[in-house]
Coordinates of N, CA and C and ligand atoms in Angstrom, one line a residue:
M38 N 6.5 -17.3 -8.5 CA 6.9 -17.0 -7.1 C 7.6 -17.8 -6.4
N39 N 8.9 -17.4 -6.0 CA 9.7 -18.2 -5.3 C 9.2 -18.7 -3.8
K40 N 10.0 -19.7 -3.6 CA 9.7 -20.5 -2.2 C 9.6 -19.3 -1.1
G41 N 8.7 -19.4 -0.1 CA 8.7 -18.4 1.0 C 8.1 -16.9 0.9
E42 N 7.9 -16.8 -0.9 CA 7.4 -15.5 -1.0 C 6.2 -15.4 -0.9
K43 N 5.6 -14.0 -0.1 CA 4.1 -13.8 0.2 C 3.7 -12.7 -0.9
K44 N 2.5 -13.3 -1.1 CA 1.7 -12.3 -2.2 C 0.3 -11.5 -1.5
F45 N 0.0 -11.0 -1.6 CA -1.1 -10.2 -1.3 C -2.5 -10.3 -2.6
S46 N -3.4 -10.5 -1.7 CA -4.6 -10.1 -3.0 C -4.9 -8.6 -3.0
R47 N -5.6 -8.3 -4.1 CA -5.5 -6.9 -4.5 C -6.2 -6.1 -3.2
V48 N -7.3 -6.6 -2.7 CA -8.1 -5.8 -1.5 C -7.1 -6.2 -0.4
K49 N -6.8 -7.0 -0.2 CA -5.6 -7.3 1.1 C -4.6 -6.1 1.1
L50 N -3.8 -6.0 -0.2 CA -2.8 -5.0 -0.4 C -3.5 -3.5 0.0
S51 N -4.5 -3.1 -0.7 CA -4.9 -1.9 -0.5 C -5.5 -1.4 0.9
K52 N -5.7 -2.6 1.5 CA -6.2 -2.5 3.1 C -4.8 -2.3 3.7
F53 N -3.8 -3.0 3.3 CA -2.6 -2.7 4.1 C -1.9 -1.5 3.9
L54 N -1.9 -1.1 2.6 CA -1.4 0.2 2.3 C -1.9 1.3 2.8
S55 N -3.8 1.2 2.7 CA -4.4 2.1 3.6 C -3.7 2.3 4.9
L56 N -3.7 1.1 5.6 CA -3.1 1.4 7.0 C -1.8 2.1 7.2
V57 N -0.8 1.7 6.3 CA 0.4 2.0 6.7 C 0.3 3.7 5.8
L58 N -0.4 4.0 5.1 CA -0.1 5.3 4.6 C -1.0 6.3 5.2
R59 N -2.2 5.6 6.0 CA -3.2 6.7 6.8 C -2.9 6.9 8.2
H60 N -2.1 5.5 8.7 CA -2.1 5.3 10.5 C -0.8 4.9 10.8
K61 N -0.3 3.8 10.4 CA 0.7 3.6 10.8 C 2.2 3.3 10.0
P62 N 2.5 4.3 9.5 CA 3.6 3.8 8.5 C 4.9 3.2 9.2
W63 N 4.8 3.4 10.4 CA 6.0 2.7 11.2 C 6.2 1.3 11.2
I64 N 5.0 0.7 11.1 CA 5.0 -0.9 11.2 C 5.7 -1.4 9.8
L65 N 6.1 -0.5 8.8 CA 7.2 -1.0 8.0 C 8.3 -0.1 8.1
G66 N 8.3 0.5 9.3 CA 9.8 1.3 9.4 C 9.6 2.7 8.6
L67 N 8.5 3.1 8.3 CA 8.6 4.1 7.1 C 8.2 5.3 7.8
E68 N 8.3 6.7 7.1 CA 7.8 7.9 7.6 C 7.2 8.7 6.5
L69 N 6.1 9.2 7.0 CA 5.3 10.2 6.0 C 6.1 11.4 5.9
D70 N 6.3 11.6 4.7 CA 6.8 13.4 4.6 C 5.2 14.2 5.2
E71 N 5.5 16.0 4.9 CA 4.7 16.6 5.7 C 3.5 16.5 4.9
E72 N 3.4 15.9 3.4 CA 2.1 16.1 2.5 C 1.8 14.2 2.3
G73 N 2.2 13.3 3.4 CA 1.7 12.3 3.4 C 2.4 11.3 2.4
F74 N 3.6 11.6 1.8 CA 4.0 10.8 0.7 C 5.2 10.0 1.4
V75 N 5.2 8.8 0.6 CA 6.5 7.9 1.0 C 7.1 7.4 -0.5
P76 N 8.4 7.7 -0.7 CA 8.9 7.2 -1.7 C 8.5 5.8 -2.2
I77 N 8.1 5.2 -3.3 CA 7.8 3.9 -3.8 C 8.5 2.9 -3.7
E78 N 9.6 3.4 -3.9 CA 10.8 2.4 -4.1 C 10.9 1.9 -2.5
D79 N 11.1 2.9 -1.3 CA 11.2 2.6 -0.1 C 10.2 1.7 0.5
L80 N 8.7 2.0 0.0 CA 7.6 1.2 0.2 C 7.9 -0.2 0.0
I81 N 8.5 -0.3 -1.5 CA 8.7 -1.7 -1.9 C 9.8 -2.3 -1.1
E82 N 10.9 -1.7 -0.8 CA 11.7 -2.1 0.0 C 11.5 -2.8 1.3
A83 N 10.6 -1.7 2.2 CA 10.1 -2.0 3.5 C 9.4 -3.3 3.2
L84 N 8.6 -3.4 2.0 CA 7.7 -4.6 1.9 C 8.4 -6.1 1.7
K85 N 9.4 -5.8 1.1 CA 10.5 -7.3 0.8 C 11.1 -7.4 2.2
R86 N 11.3 -6.5 3.0 CA 11.9 -6.8 4.1 C 10.8 -7.6 5.2
K87 N 9.7 -7.6 4.9 CA 8.8 -8.6 5.6 C 8.4 -9.6 5.0
G88 N 8.8 -9.7 3.4 CA 8.8 -10.8 2.7 C 7.7 -10.9 1.7
F89 N 7.0 -9.6 1.4 CA 6.1 -9.4 0.3 C 6.8 -8.8 -0.8
F90 N 6.8 -9.6 -2.0 CA 7.3 -8.7 -3.1 C 6.2 -8.3 -3.9
L91 N 6.5 -7.1 -4.5 CA 5.6 -6.2 -5.1 C 6.7 -5.5 -6.1
D92 N 6.3 -5.4 -7.2 CA 6.9 -4.4 -8.2 C 6.4 -2.9 -8.3
E93 N 6.8 -2.0 -9.5 CA 6.5 -0.8 -9.1 C 5.1 -0.9 -10.0
K94 N 5.5 -1.8 -10.8 CA 4.2 -1.8 -12.0 C 2.6 -1.9 -11.1
E95 N 3.0 -2.9 -10.2 CA 1.8 -3.8 -9.3 C 1.2 -2.4 -8.5
V96 N 2.3 -1.8 -7.9 CA 1.9 -0.4 -7.2 C 1.2 0.5 -8.1
F97 N 1.6 0.8 -9.2 CA 0.8 1.7 -10.2 C -0.7 1.2 -10.6
L98 N -0.7 0.0 -10.9 CA -2.1 -0.7 -11.3 C -2.8 -0.6 -10.1
L99 N -2.5 -0.9 -8.9 CA -3.5 -0.9 -7.7 C -3.8 0.5 -7.6
V100 N -3.0 1.5 -7.8 CA -3.6 3.0 -7.8 C -4.5 3.2 -8.8
E101 N -4.3 3.0 -9.8 CA -4.7 3.2 -11.1 C -6.4 2.6 -11.1
R102 N -6.3 1.5 -10.7 CA -7.3 0.6 -10.7 C -8.4 0.7 -9.4
D103 N -7.9 1.4 -8.6 CA -8.7 1.4 -7.1 C -10.0 2.6 -7.1
E104 N -11.2 1.8 -7.0 CA -12.4 2.1 -7.5 C -12.9 3.6 -6.5
K105 N -12.0 3.9 -5.4 CA -12.6 4.8 -4.6 C -11.5 5.8 -5.0
G106 N -10.2 6.0 -5.6 CA -9.4 7.0 -5.6 C -8.7 7.1 -4.2
R107 N -8.1 5.9 -3.7 CA -7.6 6.1 -2.2 C -5.9 6.5 -2.2
F108 N -5.6 6.2 -3.6 CA -4.0 6.5 -3.6 C -3.4 7.7 -4.5
E109 N -2.6 8.1 -4.3 CA -2.0 8.8 -5.3 C -0.9 9.0 -5.5
I110 N 0.0 8.9 -6.7 CA 1.2 8.7 -7.2 C 1.7 9.9 -7.7
S111 N 2.8 10.8 -7.2 CA 3.3 11.7 -7.7 C 4.8 11.9 -7.5
G112 N 5.6 11.9 -8.7 CA 7.1 12.3 -8.5 C 7.9 11.0 -8.0
G113 N 7.4 9.8 -8.5 CA 7.8 8.5 -7.5 C 7.7 8.5 -6.2
K114 N 6.9 8.9 -5.6 CA 6.0 8.9 -4.2 C 4.6 8.5 -4.3
I115 N 4.3 7.8 -3.2 CA 2.6 7.4 -2.9 C 2.0 8.0 -1.8
R116 N 0.8 8.2 -1.8 CA 0.3 8.8 -0.2 C -1.3 8.3 -0.6
A117 N -1.6 8.2 0.6 CA -3.1 8.3 0.5 C -3.8 9.5 0.5
R118 N -5.3 9.5 -0.2 CA -5.5 10.7 -0.5 C -6.3 10.9 0.5
Y119 N -6.9 10.0 1.4 CA -7.9 10.6 2.3 C -7.6 9.5 3.6
G120 N -8.8 9.7 4.6 CA -8.8 8.6 5.6 C -7.8 8.7 6.7
H121 N -6.8 9.7 6.8 CA -5.5 9.7 7.8 C -6.2 10.0 9.3
S122 N -5.4 9.3 9.9 CA -5.3 9.7 11.7 C -4.2 10.6 11.7
I123 N -3.1 10.4 10.7 CA -1.6 11.0 11.2 C -2.0 12.6 10.5
P124 N -2.0 13.5 10.9 CA -2.2 14.9 10.4 C -1.1 15.1 9.5
V125 N -1.7 15.3 7.9 CA -0.8 15.6 7.0 C -1.4 17.0 6.5
R126 N -0.3 17.5 5.5 CA -0.8 18.4 4.8 C -1.2 18.3 3.5
I127 N -2.5 18.2 3.0 CA -3.0 17.8 1.8 C -3.6 19.1 1.1
D128 N -3.0 19.8 0.2 CA -3.7 21.0 -0.1 C -4.6 20.6 -1.3
Y129 N -5.8 20.2 -0.9 CA -6.7 20.2 -2.3 C -7.3 21.6 -2.5
P130 N -8.0 21.7 -3.8 CA -8.8 22.7 -4.0 C -10.0 22.6 -3.4
E131 N -10.3 23.6 -3.2 CA -11.9 24.0 -2.3 C -12.9 23.3 -3.5
E132 N -13.7 22.6 -2.9 CA -14.7 22.0 -3.8 C -15.9 23.2 -3.7
K133 N -16.2 24.0 -4.9 CA -16.9 25.1 -4.9 C -18.3 24.8 -5.4
K134 N -18.6 23.9 -6.0 CA -19.9 23.6 -6.9 C -20.7 22.7 -6.3
V135 N -20.7 21.6 -5.8 CA -21.3 20.7 -5.0 C -22.5 21.2 -3.9
R136 N -23.9 21.3 -3.8 CA -24.5 21.6 -3.1 C -25.0 20.6 -2.0
V137 N -25.1 19.4 -2.5 CA -25.2 18.3 -1.5 C -24.4 17.2 -1.3
L138 N -24.1 16.8 -0.3 CA -23.4 15.6 -0.1 C -24.0 14.6 1.1
Y139 N -23.7 13.8 1.0 CA -24.1 12.5 2.1 C -23.4 11.8 3.0
H140 N -23.6 11.3 4.2 CA -22.7 10.9 5.2 C -23.6 9.3 5.5
G141 N -22.9 8.2 5.3 CA -23.7 7.0 6.1 C -23.0 6.6 7.4
T142 N -24.1 6.2 8.4 CA -23.6 6.0 9.8 C -24.1 4.8 10.2
S143 N -23.8 4.4 11.3 CA -25.0 3.6 12.2 C -25.9 4.2 12.9
P144 N -27.1 3.7 13.0 CA -28.1 4.3 13.7 C -27.9 4.9 15.3
R145 N -26.9 4.2 15.8 CA -26.6 4.2 17.2 C -26.2 5.7 17.2
N146 N -25.7 6.5 16.4 CA -24.7 7.5 16.3 C -25.7 8.9 16.0
I147 N -26.9 8.4 15.4 CA -27.5 9.5 15.1 C -27.9 10.5 16.0
P148 N -28.7 10.2 17.1 CA -28.6 11.2 18.1 C -27.7 12.3 18.5
R149 N -26.5 11.5 18.6 CA -25.2 12.4 18.8 C -24.8 13.4 17.9
I150 N -25.1 12.7 16.5 CA -24.8 13.8 15.4 C -25.6 14.7 14.9
L151 N -26.7 14.4 15.4 CA -28.0 15.5 15.2 C -27.7 16.5 16.1
K152 N -27.1 16.4 17.4 CA -27.0 17.2 18.5 C -25.7 18.1 18.3
E153 N -24.5 17.2 18.2 CA -23.2 18.2 18.0 C -22.7 18.3 16.7
G154 N -23.1 17.5 15.4 CA -22.6 17.5 14.1 C -21.9 16.4 13.8
L155 N -21.2 16.4 12.7 CA -20.1 15.5 12.2 C -18.9 15.6 12.7
K156 N -18.4 15.0 13.5 CA -16.7 15.2 13.9 C -15.7 14.2 13.2
P157 N -14.4 14.7 13.1 CA -13.8 13.5 12.6 C -13.4 12.4 13.4
M158 N -13.8 12.3 14.5 CA -13.5 11.2 15.4 C -12.1 10.8 15.4
N159 N -11.7 9.6 15.0 CA -10.3 9.2 15.1 C -9.7 9.6 13.8
R160 N -10.1 10.1 12.9 CA -9.5 10.7 11.9 C -9.2 12.3 11.5
V161 N -8.6 12.6 10.7 CA -7.9 14.1 10.7 C -9.5 14.9 10.1
W162 N -10.3 14.1 9.2 CA -11.3 15.0 8.4 C -12.6 14.4 8.6
V163 N -13.6 14.9 8.3 CA -15.3 14.1 8.3 C -15.1 14.0 7.0
H164 N -15.5 12.5 6.5 CA -15.6 12.3 5.2 C -17.0 11.8 4.7
M165 N -17.3 12.7 3.6 CA -18.6 12.5 2.9 C -18.6 11.9 1.5
S166 N -20.1 11.4 1.2 CA -20.0 10.9 0.0 C -20.8 11.6 -1.1
P167 N -20.8 11.5 -2.4 CA -21.2 12.3 -3.3 C -22.8 11.5 -3.7
S168 N -22.9 10.6 -3.3 CA -24.5 10.2 -3.6 C -24.7 9.6 -2.3
F169 N -26.2 9.3 -2.2 CA -27.0 8.4 -1.3 C -26.5 6.8 -1.3
E170 N -26.0 6.4 -2.7 CA -26.0 5.2 -2.6 C -24.6 4.8 -2.1
E171 N -23.5 5.8 -2.5 CA -22.0 5.3 -2.0 C -22.4 5.8 -0.1
A172 N -23.0 6.6 0.1 CA -23.1 7.0 1.6 C -23.7 5.3 2.3
L173 N -24.7 4.9 1.5 CA -25.2 3.5 2.0 C -24.1 2.5 2.3
R174 N -23.1 2.6 1.2 CA -22.3 1.3 1.2 C -21.4 1.9 2.1
V175 N -21.1 3.4 2.4 CA -19.9 3.6 3.5 C -20.7 3.1 5.0
G176 N -21.7 3.5 5.1 CA -22.9 2.9 6.4 C -22.7 1.4 6.7
L177 N -22.8 0.6 5.4 CA -23.0 -0.6 5.5 C -21.5 -1.3 6.3
R178 N -20.6 -0.7 6.4 CA -19.3 -1.0 6.9 C -19.5 -1.3 8.5
R179 N -20.6 -0.4 9.0 CA -20.6 -0.4 10.6 C -22.0 -0.9 10.7
S180 N -22.9 -1.0 9.9 CA -24.0 -1.1 10.6 C -24.9 -2.3 9.3
K181 N -25.9 -3.3 9.8 CA -26.8 -3.7 8.6 C -27.8 -2.9 8.4
N182 N -28.1 -1.8 9.2 CA -29.3 -1.0 8.8 C -28.6 0.2 9.3
P183 N -28.0 0.9 7.9 CA -27.5 2.4 8.0 C -28.2 3.4 8.1
V184 N -27.8 4.7 8.2 CA -28.8 5.7 8.3 C -27.9 6.5 7.4
V185 N -28.6 7.2 6.3 CA -27.9 8.2 5.4 C -28.5 9.5 5.7
L186 N -27.3 10.3 6.1 CA -27.4 11.7 6.4 C -27.4 12.6 5.0
E187 N -28.0 13.7 4.9 CA -27.9 14.7 3.8 C -27.3 15.8 4.2
I188 N -26.3 16.5 3.6 CA -25.5 17.4 4.2 C -25.7 18.8 3.2
D189 N -26.1 19.9 3.7 CA -26.5 21.0 3.1 C -24.9 21.8 2.8
V190 N -24.3 21.8 1.8 CA -22.8 22.2 1.7 C -23.2 23.5 1.4
E191 N -24.4 24.2 0.7 CA -24.4 25.6 0.3 C -24.2 26.2 1.9
K192 N -25.1 25.6 3.0 CA -25.0 26.1 3.9 C -24.0 26.2 4.7
M193 N -22.8 25.2 4.5 CA -21.9 25.1 5.4 C -21.1 26.4 4.9
R194 N -21.0 26.6 3.5 CA -20.1 27.6 2.6 C -20.6 28.8 3.5
K195 N -21.8 28.9 3.9 CA -22.3 30.2 4.5 C -21.9 30.7 5.7
L196 N -21.5 29.3 6.4 CA -20.8 29.5 7.8 C -19.4 29.5 7.7
G197 N -19.1 29.9 6.5 CA -17.6 29.7 6.6 C -16.8 28.7 6.4
L198 N -17.5 27.4 6.2 CA -16.5 26.0 6.4 C -16.4 25.4 5.0
K199 N -15.3 24.9 4.8 CA -14.8 24.5 3.4 C -15.0 23.2 3.4
V200 N -15.4 22.5 1.9 CA -15.3 21.1 1.6 C -14.4 21.1 0.4
Y201 N -13.5 20.0 0.7 CA -12.7 19.7 -0.2 C -12.9 18.2 -1.0
R202 N -12.6 18.1 -2.1 CA -12.7 16.9 -3.1 C -11.3 16.0 -3.0
A203 N -11.6 15.0 -2.3 CA -10.1 13.8 -2.3 C -10.3 13.0 -3.2
S204 N -11.4 12.7 -3.7 CA -11.8 11.8 -4.7 C -13.0 11.9 -5.7
P205 N -13.1 11.2 -6.5 CA -14.5 11.2 -7.1 C -15.5 10.9 -6.1
K206 N -15.0 9.8 -5.2 CA -16.3 9.3 -4.5 C -16.0 9.9 -2.9
V207 N -15.0 10.7 -2.3 CA -14.9 11.1 -1.1 C -14.6 12.6 -0.8
F208 N -15.4 13.3 -0.2 CA -15.1 14.7 0.2 C -14.8 14.8 1.6
L209 N -14.2 15.9 2.0 CA -13.5 16.4 3.2 C -14.0 17.4 3.5
S210 N -14.1 17.2 4.9 CA -14.4 18.9 5.8 C -13.9 18.6 7.1
K211 N -13.3 19.8 7.9 CA -13.2 19.5 9.0 C -13.9 19.4 10.4
E212 N -15.3 19.6 9.9 CA -16.7 19.3 10.9 C -17.6 19.7 10.2
V213 N -19.0 19.1 10.7 CA -20.3 19.2 9.8 C -21.2 20.0 10.9
P214 N -21.5 21.1 11.0 CA -22.3 21.6 12.2 C -23.9 20.9 12.2
P215 N -24.4 20.7 13.0 CA -25.8 19.9 13.2 C -26.8 20.7 12.2
E216 N -26.8 22.1 12.4 CA -27.7 22.6 11.3 C -27.5 22.5 9.9
C217 N -26.7 21.7 9.3 CA -26.5 21.5 7.6 C -26.5 20.0 7.5
I218 N -27.1 19.2 8.9 CA -27.6 17.8 8.6 C -28.7 17.7 8.8
R219 N -29.6 16.8 7.7 CA -30.6 16.0 8.5 C -30.6 14.5 7.7
V220 N -31.7 14.1 8.2 CA -31.5 12.4 7.7 C -32.4 12.6 6.5
A221 N -31.4 11.9 5.4 CA -32.0 12.1 3.7 C -33.6 11.8 4.0
P222 N -34.3 12.7 3.5 CA -35.9 12.6 3.7 C -36.3 11.5 2.5
G223 N -37.5 10.8 3.1 CA -38.1 9.6 2.6 C -37.6 8.6 2.2
R224 N -36.3 8.0 3.1 CA -35.9 6.9 2.7 C -36.1 5.8 4.2
G225 N -37.2 6.2 4.7 CA -37.7 5.3 5.7 C -37.0 5.2 7.0
F226 N -36.2 6.2 7.6 CA -36.0 6.4 9.0 C -36.1 7.9 9.4
E227 N -37.0 7.8 10.5 CA -37.1 9.0 11.1 C -36.9 8.9 12.6
P228 N -35.6 9.5 12.8 CA -35.3 9.3 14.3 C -35.8 10.4 15.0
R229 N -35.7 10.2 16.4 CA -36.0 11.0 17.3 C -35.0 11.8 17.7
R230 N -35.1 13.3 17.7 CA -34.2 14.2 17.7 C -33.8 14.1 19.4
A231 N -32.4 14.1 19.5 CA -31.9 13.9 20.9 C -32.3 15.3 21.6
Ligands
HQG187 C1 -19.3 9.0 13.2 C2 -13.7 4.4 4.1 C3 -20.9 10.0 17.2 C4 -19.2 8.5 11.9 C5 -15.2 4.6 4.1 C6 -18.8 7.1 11.5 C7 -15.2 6.3 3.9 C8 -20.1 10.2 15.3 C9 -17.7 7.1 12.5 C10 -13.9 6.8 4.7 C11 -20.1 11.9 15.2 C12 -16.4 7.5 12.3 C13 -14.4 7.1 6.1 C14 -20.5 12.0 16.4 C15 -19.0 11.2 13.4 N1 -21.5 11.2 17.4 N2 -20.9 9.5 16.0 N3 -20.6 13.7 16.5 N4 -19.3 12.3 13.9 N5 -19.5 10.4 13.6 O1 -14.4 5.3 9.6 O2 -16.8 8.5 7.2 O3 -12.8 2.0 2.0 O4 -13.8 7.4 10.7 O5 -20.6 8.8 11.3 O6 -16.0 4.3 2.9 O7 -17.2 6.0 8.6 O8 -11.3 2.8 4.1 O9 -15.4 7.8 9.1 O10 -19.5 6.3 11.9 O11 -14.9 6.6 2.7 O12 -11.3 3.6 1.7 O13 -18.0 8.1 13.5 O14 -13.4 5.3 4.8 O15 -13.0 4.4 3.2 O16 -16.1 6.3 11.0 O17 -15.6 6.4 6.9 P1 -14.9 6.3 10.3 P2 -16.6 7.3 8.0 P3 -12.0 3.1 2.6

């Protein structure tokens, strides 16, 4: 490494790229195209201007090894697969098989969620997990004692709501109405309905 050259750890780089590609591309002087992509070359140049040196191979490895499928590379460009607060058009095929999904959250959100459903809040999509365990992991980001909700995806479809698979561990929808949500049964949390 040359003098003055800064290196990211893999987790830090993933977090920083998530910030840039989901929320704030302008902090690197970048702009997302309408599908959320930026040219990898531009990203590498922009990082270099900030003193962070990264080559294309390192970017590929990061994307390849990411355990949640956070990023996608296509035609020399990179984008985040989910998590955006910037509205981008991502044409995922509709997920038509999955019947149940999960969502992990903090106990303090439960009364409102059971009343009005899941909303995207500060993001473009509501995010859901394929398993109880994965949802628990998501919920642990917010609370030591997260609650896992079970989502009736079949019922969502009957109501005309679509679900998309952004990665093997993340599913998306515009909203989840309260009648499709219940606290995952038998897992030790019985909230009062608001
Ligand atoms: C809650 C991370 C009150 C919702 C994660 C959540 C995920 C409501 C919070 C991905 C509500 C939003 C996304 C309502 C939703 N009333 N609270 N009506 N509707 N909420 O971070 O799903 O590691 O935007 O329950 O692991 O926690 O960054 O969403 O607690 O996969 O790749 O509002 O981001 O992935 O929080 O997380 P977030 P999320 P990465």
